[in-house]
């Protein structure tokens, strides 16, 4: 009996399912500001090519420098302003993100997976770190990169597979 428990215990550490498992990679790109490389982003989805508003979809970001979570949340809020996104839940979302997101270190990964019901899960490189139950959040968050009003249209084109 102890052997079975030990085997189950050992294998439980390897049971993390990737948040992009079962999805197709649409594209990737890198975000840089002046001469600073900030992150590499990759977009995944269920269809064979990008189709807007067709979850599940996942955005994986690998950070290339340290970023304080307060600065990351502020950048998220700034990008919603830039694309003209308004929602009365934004202050609540920011508060939830403060509880979910860690301070970012160079090499850290954050992945969001938006499910067909609109809920979203956040992952670091090894595990799920939190979720957002508001079905409007995932679409709003992805709009930062995928909206035609994004501040980074070249990165958007790379992510959705329009530009290599």
mmCIF file of C-alpha atoms in Angstrom, residues 67-124:
data_model
loop_
_atom_site.group_PDB
_atom_site.id
_atom_site.type_symbol
_atom_site.label_atom_id
_atom_site.label_comp_id
_atom_site.label_asym_id
_atom_site.label_seq_id
_atom_site.Cartn_x
_atom_site.Cartn_y
_atom_site.Cartn_z
ATOM 1 C CA UNK A 67 8.858 43.910 -13.734
ATOM 2 C CA UNK A 68 7.147 44.767 -10.452
ATOM 3 C CA UNK A 69 3.548 43.498 -10.388
ATOM 4 C CA UNK A 70 2.260 46.993 -9.546
ATOM 5 C CA UNK A 71 3.892 48.275 -12.744
ATOM 6 C CA UNK A 72 2.456 45.331 -14.686
ATOM 7 C CA UNK A 73 -1.068 46.056 -13.440
ATOM 8 C CA UNK A 74 -0.646 49.774 -14.177
ATOM 9 C CA UNK A 75 0.488 48.934 -17.726
ATOM 10 C CA UNK A 76 -2.605 46.744 -18.136
ATOM 11 C CA UNK A 77 -4.877 49.580 -17.022
ATOM 12 C CA UNK A 78 -3.053 52.022 -19.316
ATOM 13 C CA UNK A 79 -3.541 49.700 -22.283
ATOM 14 C CA UNK A 80 -7.284 49.448 -21.628
ATOM 15 C CA UNK A 81 -7.419 53.241 -21.710
ATOM 16 C CA UNK A 82 -5.398 53.243 -24.945
ATOM 17 C CA UNK A 83 -7.795 50.879 -26.741
ATOM 18 C CA UNK A 84 -10.821 52.686 -25.312
ATOM 19 C CA UNK A 85 -12.048 49.729 -23.256
ATOM 20 C CA UNK A 86 -14.434 50.654 -20.478
ATOM 21 C CA UNK A 87 -16.006 48.378 -17.896
ATOM 22 C CA UNK A 88 -17.181 49.129 -14.374
ATOM 23 C CA UNK A 89 -15.441 45.929 -13.196
ATOM 24 C CA UNK A 90 -11.918 47.186 -14.039
ATOM 25 C CA UNK A 91 -11.102 48.298 -10.453
ATOM 26 C CA UNK A 92 -12.197 44.884 -9.189
ATOM 27 C CA UNK A 93 -10.112 43.147 -11.876
ATOM 28 C CA UNK A 94 -7.055 45.196 -10.875
ATOM 29 C CA UNK A 95 -7.545 44.168 -7.251
ATOM 30 C CA UNK A 96 -7.827 40.508 -8.236
ATOM 31 C CA UNK A 97 -4.712 40.727 -10.428
ATOM 32 C CA UNK A 98 -2.799 42.138 -7.469
ATOM 33 C CA UNK A 99 -3.647 38.932 -5.595
ATOM 34 C CA UNK A 100 -2.812 36.624 -8.531
ATOM 35 C CA UNK A 101 0.239 38.038 -10.261
ATOM 36 C CA UNK A 102 3.706 37.751 -8.766
ATOM 37 C CA UNK A 103 6.529 40.220 -9.210
ATOM 38 C CA UNK A 104 8.132 39.255 -12.507
ATOM 39 C CA UNK A 105 11.733 38.148 -12.761
ATOM 40 C CA UNK A 106 13.648 37.810 -16.011
ATOM 41 C CA UNK A 107 12.693 34.438 -17.519
ATOM 42 C CA UNK A 108 9.316 34.270 -15.713
ATOM 43 C CA UNK A 109 6.268 33.132 -17.648
ATOM 44 C CA UNK A 110 2.640 34.114 -17.302
ATOM 45 C CA UNK A 111 -0.022 32.434 -19.389
ATOM 46 C CA UNK A 112 -3.699 33.241 -19.530
ATOM 47 C CA UNK A 113 -6.100 30.633 -20.879
ATOM 48 C CA UNK A 114 -9.570 31.891 -21.680
ATOM 49 C CA UNK A 115 -12.168 29.119 -21.660
ATOM 50 C CA UNK A 116 -15.305 28.826 -23.822
ATOM 51 C CA UNK A 117 -17.465 30.012 -20.898
ATOM 52 C CA UNK A 118 -15.363 33.197 -20.708
ATOM 53 C CA UNK A 119 -13.622 32.394 -17.433
ATOM 54 C CA UNK A 120 -9.840 32.672 -17.377
ATOM 55 C CA UNK A 121 -7.001 30.926 -15.608
ATOM 56 C CA UNK A 122 -3.494 32.313 -15.056
ATOM 57 C CA UNK A 123 -0.431 30.069 -14.916
ATOM 58 C CA UNK A 124 3.227 30.560 -14.220
#
